[in-house]
XYZ file of C-alpha atoms in Angstrom:
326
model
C 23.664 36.863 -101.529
C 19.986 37.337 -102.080
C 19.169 33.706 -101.987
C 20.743 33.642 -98.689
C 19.729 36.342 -96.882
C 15.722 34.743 -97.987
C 17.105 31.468 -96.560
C 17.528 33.317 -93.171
C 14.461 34.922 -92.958
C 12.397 32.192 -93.699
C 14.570 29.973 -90.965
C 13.916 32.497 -88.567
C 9.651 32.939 -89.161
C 10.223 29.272 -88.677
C 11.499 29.678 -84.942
C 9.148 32.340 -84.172
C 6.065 29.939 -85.528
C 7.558 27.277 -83.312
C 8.001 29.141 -80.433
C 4.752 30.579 -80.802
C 3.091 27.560 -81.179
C 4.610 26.463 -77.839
C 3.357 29.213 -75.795
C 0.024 28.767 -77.084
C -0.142 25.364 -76.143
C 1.070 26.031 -72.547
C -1.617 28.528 -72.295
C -4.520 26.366 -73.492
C -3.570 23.296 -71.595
C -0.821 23.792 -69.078
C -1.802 26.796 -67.319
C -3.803 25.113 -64.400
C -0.450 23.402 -63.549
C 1.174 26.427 -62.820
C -1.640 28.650 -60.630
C -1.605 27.814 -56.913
C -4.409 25.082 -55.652
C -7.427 27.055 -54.200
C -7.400 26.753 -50.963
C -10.011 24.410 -49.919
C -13.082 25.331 -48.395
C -13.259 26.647 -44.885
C -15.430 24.564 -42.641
C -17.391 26.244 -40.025
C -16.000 25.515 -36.534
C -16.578 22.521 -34.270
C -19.653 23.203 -32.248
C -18.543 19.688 -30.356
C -16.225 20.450 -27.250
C -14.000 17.664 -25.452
C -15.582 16.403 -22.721
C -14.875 18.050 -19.681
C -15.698 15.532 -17.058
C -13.444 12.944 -15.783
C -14.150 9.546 -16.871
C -16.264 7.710 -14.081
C -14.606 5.530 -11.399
C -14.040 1.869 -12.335
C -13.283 -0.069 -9.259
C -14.675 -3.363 -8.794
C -17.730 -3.443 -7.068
C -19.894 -6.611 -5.914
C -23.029 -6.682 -3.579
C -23.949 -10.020 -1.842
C -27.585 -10.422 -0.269
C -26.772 -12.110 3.006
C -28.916 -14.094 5.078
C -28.896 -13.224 9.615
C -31.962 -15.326 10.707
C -30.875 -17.941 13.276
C -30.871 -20.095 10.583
C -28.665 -18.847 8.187
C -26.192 -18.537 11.268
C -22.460 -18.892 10.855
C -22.622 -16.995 7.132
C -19.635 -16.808 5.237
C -17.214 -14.284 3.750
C -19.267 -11.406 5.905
C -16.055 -10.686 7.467
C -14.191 -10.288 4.165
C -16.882 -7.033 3.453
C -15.465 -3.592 2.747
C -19.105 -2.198 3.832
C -22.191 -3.843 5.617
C -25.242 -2.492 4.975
C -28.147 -3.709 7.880
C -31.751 -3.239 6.029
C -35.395 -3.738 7.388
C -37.606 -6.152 5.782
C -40.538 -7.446 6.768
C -41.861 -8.861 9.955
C -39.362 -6.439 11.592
C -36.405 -8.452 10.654
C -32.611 -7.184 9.229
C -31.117 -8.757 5.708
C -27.423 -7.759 5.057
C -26.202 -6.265 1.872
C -22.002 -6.806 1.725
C -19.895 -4.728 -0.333
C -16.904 -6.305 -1.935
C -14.089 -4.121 -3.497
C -10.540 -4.697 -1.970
C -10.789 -8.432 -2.295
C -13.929 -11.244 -2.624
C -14.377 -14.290 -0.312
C -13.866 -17.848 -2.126
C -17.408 -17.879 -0.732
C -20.270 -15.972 0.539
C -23.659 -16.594 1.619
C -26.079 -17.772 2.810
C -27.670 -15.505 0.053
C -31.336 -14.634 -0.029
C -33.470 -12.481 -2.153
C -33.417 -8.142 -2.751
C -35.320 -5.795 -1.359
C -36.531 -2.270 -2.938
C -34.361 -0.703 -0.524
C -30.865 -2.206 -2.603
C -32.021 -0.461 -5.526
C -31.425 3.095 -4.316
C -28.799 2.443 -1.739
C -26.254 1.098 -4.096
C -26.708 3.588 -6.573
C -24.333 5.299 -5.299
C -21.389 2.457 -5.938
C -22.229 3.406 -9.830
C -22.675 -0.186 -11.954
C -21.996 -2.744 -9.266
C -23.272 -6.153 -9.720
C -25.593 -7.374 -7.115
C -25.832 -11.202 -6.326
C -29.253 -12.216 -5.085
C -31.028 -15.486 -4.700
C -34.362 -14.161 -6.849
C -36.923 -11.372 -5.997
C -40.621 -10.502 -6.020
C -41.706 -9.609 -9.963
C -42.144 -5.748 -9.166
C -38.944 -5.972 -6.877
C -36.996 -7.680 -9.950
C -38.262 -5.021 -12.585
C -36.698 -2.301 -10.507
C -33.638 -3.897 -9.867
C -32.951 -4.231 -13.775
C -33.612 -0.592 -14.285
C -31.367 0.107 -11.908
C -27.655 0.754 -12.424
C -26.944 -2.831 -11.524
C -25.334 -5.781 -12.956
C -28.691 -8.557 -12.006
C -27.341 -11.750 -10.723
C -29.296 -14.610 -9.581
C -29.007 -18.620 -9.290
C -31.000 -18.941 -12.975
C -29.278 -16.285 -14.366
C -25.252 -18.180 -13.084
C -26.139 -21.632 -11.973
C -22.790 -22.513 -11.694
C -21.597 -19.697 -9.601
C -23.971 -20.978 -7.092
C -24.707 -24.102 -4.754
C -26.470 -25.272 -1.924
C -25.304 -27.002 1.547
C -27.280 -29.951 2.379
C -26.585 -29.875 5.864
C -28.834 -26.315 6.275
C -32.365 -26.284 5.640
C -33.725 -24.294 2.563
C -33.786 -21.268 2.105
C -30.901 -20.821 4.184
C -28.261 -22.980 2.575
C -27.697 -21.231 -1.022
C -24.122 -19.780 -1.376
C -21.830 -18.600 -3.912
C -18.305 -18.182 -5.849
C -17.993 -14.124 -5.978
C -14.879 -15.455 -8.701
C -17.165 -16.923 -10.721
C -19.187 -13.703 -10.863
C -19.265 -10.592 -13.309
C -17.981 -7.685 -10.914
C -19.302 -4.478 -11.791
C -17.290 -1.047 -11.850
C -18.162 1.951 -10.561
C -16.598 4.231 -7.098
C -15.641 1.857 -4.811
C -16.152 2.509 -1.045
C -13.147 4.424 -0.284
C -14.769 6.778 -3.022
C -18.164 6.717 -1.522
C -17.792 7.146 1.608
C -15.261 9.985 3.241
C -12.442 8.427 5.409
C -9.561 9.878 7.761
C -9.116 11.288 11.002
C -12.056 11.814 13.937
C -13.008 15.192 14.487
C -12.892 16.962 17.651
C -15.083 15.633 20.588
C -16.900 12.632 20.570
C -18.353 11.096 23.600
C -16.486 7.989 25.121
C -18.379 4.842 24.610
C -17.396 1.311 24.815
C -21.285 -0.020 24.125
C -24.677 0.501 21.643
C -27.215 -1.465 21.163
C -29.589 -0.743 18.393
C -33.110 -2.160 18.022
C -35.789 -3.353 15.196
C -38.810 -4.585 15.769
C -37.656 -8.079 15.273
C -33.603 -8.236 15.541
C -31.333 -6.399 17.865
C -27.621 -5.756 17.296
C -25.279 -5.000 19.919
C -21.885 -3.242 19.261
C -19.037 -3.532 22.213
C -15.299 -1.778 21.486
C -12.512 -3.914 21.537
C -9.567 -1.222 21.878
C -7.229 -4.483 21.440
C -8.819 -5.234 17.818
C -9.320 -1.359 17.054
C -12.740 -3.116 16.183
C -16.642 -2.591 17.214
C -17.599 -6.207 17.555
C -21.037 -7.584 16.425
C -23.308 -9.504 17.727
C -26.844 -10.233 17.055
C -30.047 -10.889 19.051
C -27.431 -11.827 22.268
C -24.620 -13.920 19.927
C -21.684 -12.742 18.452
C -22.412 -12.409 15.144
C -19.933 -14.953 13.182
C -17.834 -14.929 10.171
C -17.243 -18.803 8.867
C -13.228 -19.114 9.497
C -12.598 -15.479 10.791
C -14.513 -15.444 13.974
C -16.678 -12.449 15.299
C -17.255 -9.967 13.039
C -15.890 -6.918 13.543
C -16.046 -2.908 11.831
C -13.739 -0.246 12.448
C -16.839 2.259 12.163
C -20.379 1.611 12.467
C -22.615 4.169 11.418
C -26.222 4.375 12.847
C -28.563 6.013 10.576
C -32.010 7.662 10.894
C -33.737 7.218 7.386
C -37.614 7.644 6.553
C -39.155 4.072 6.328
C -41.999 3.621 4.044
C -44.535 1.116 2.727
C -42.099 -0.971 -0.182
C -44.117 -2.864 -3.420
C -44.061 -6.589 -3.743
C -42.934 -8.472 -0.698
C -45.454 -8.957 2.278
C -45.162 -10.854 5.488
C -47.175 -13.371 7.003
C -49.602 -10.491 8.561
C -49.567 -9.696 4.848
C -47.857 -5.984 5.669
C -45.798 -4.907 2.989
C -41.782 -5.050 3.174
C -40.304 -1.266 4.055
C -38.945 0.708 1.662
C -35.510 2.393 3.546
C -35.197 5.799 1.902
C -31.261 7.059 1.412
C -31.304 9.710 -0.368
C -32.155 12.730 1.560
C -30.658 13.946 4.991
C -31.397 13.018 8.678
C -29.663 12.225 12.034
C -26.431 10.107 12.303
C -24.444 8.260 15.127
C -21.225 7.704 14.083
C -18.872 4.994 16.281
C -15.248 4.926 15.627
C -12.300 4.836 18.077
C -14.347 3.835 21.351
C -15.952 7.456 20.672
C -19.743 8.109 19.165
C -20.212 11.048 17.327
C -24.049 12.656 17.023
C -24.023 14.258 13.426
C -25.964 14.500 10.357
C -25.916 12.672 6.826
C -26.589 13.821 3.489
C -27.268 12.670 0.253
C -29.081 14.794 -2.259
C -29.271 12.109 -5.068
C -29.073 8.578 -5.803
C -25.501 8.553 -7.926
C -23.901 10.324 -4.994
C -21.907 8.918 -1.994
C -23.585 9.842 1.768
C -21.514 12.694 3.213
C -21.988 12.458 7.039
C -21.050 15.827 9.031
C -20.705 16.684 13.013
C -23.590 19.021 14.515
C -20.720 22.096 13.954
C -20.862 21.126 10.327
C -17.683 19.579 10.404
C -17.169 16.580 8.538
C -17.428 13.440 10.488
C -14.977 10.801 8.504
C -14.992 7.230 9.318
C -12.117 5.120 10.980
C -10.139 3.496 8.078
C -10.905 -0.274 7.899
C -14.541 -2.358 7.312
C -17.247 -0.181 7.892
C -21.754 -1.389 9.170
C -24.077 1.174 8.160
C -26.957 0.459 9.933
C -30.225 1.755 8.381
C -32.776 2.489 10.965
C -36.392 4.215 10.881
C -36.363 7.227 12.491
């Protein structure tokens, strides 16, 4: 009986060894697996908000310098233009800039070279491209700081060729499809459109003069159209016929001394300022509106208002700014 009751102590110091042993190897080496992960550490918050601006407009945009000398006389694709722009340049004479968004000719032209003035006027279209035939070395430096896509004959050959029937420089034209289009807001962003304000004086004629060009504007109320001629012709769109703008805006900008380009008196080219305010004629609907524009920087579109302050929209359709010294 003594033997046995030995035998069952010693099995039993044998358990409590073995179970002892146990718990002091979970202790030494498997304790981490049982505490709860630290929590990791807390970063500080995000000083970097979401932008808050919309992203910018990205309608296609494309500018075409166009020739209106007698020479250069039928151009082509003017009539295709979602905005004319008429610019002085030297000797008293106009140059066209055409703005293509809702659709681009097969071809345009005759194109010609850029003028200080393009650099600051079409700032306000955001990153369009601008197709030109070359500029003066001081002229082409601003033009590629400028929000603009540069495009001339050495820079796309193949977008561009020449018509041997017209005399040089008259006869260069080009493939807008074969053309990078820039992006930025397209015209019906720019510019403010919808219906006329009250008043308005009934008009079926203007004429505005430059020293060297003058551009007459007579209502059609069958065409809903103020059609253009130049210098005593109707001004000519290759395969459409007279040209033709549902609004032409007339508008009083400070003229200055440009950089670059002289004439043959060896003047300088002007330098039409846009950004700022003056007076405005607005024509639309056989009416003509006396107003006011504004534009208080370069990236923003001209707002044009009535002399109540009202604003003066344009008549939906193709649209001639004509930029004249006031």
């Amino acid at each position: 009986m003594r033997a046995k009751a030995i035998r069952r102590l010693l099995a039993a110091v044998a358990v409590f060894v073995v179970v002892g042993a146990a718990v002091a190897a979970l202790l030494l080496f498997g304790g981490d697996d049982e505490r709860p992960a630290a929590p990791p550490p807390s970063r500080p918050p995000s000083t970097t908000s979401a932008p808050s601006s919309t992203p910018p407009p990205r309608d296609p945009v494309l500018v075409v310098k166009i020739d209106n000398v007698s020479a250069a006389r039928p151009q082509t694709g003017l009539a295709a233009a979602d905005v004319v722009y008429v610019e002085p340049v030297e000797g008293g004479l106009t140059r066209l800039a055409a703005v293509y968004s809702g659709q681009l000719p097969p071809v345009a032209g005759p194109v010609r070279s850029a003028r200080e003035t393009d650099a600051e006027l079409l700032a306000q279209y955001g990153h369009p491209t601008l197709v030109f035939s070359g500029a003066a070395p001081a002229i082409m430096d601003l033009l590629r700081a400028a929000p603009l896509t540069v495009v001339t004959e050495l820079s796309h050959p193949g977008a561009y060729y020449r018509d041997p029937g017209r005399p040089r420089p008259h006869n260069l034209y080009t493939r807008p499809a074969d053309l990078p289009v820039g992006t930025g807001a397209g015209p019906s962003r720019v510019l403010r459109f919808g219906v006329a304000p009250a008043g308005g004086r009934a008009t079926t004629e203007h004429t505005v003069s430059y020293r060297a060009a003058s551009y007459h504007l007579r209502w059609s109320a069958q065409q809903r159209r103020w059609l253009v001629s130049l210098d005593g012709s109707s001004l000519i769109s290759s395969g459409a016929g007279q040209v033709g703008a549902a609004t032409v805006v007339i508008q009083q900008v400070r003229v200055e001394p440009g950089r670059g380009v002289r004439d043959s008196t060896g003047s300088l080219s002007p330098f039409a300022r846009t950004v700022g305010t003056g007076k405005v004629t607005v024509l639309r609907d056989g009416l003509a509106f006396e107003g006011t524009w504004s534009r208080p920087t370069a990236a923003e579109g001209t707002r044009f208002t009535t002399k109540d302050g009202e604003p003066l929209r344009l008549a939906k359709g193709p649209v001639w700014v004509l930029l004249v010294g006031s």
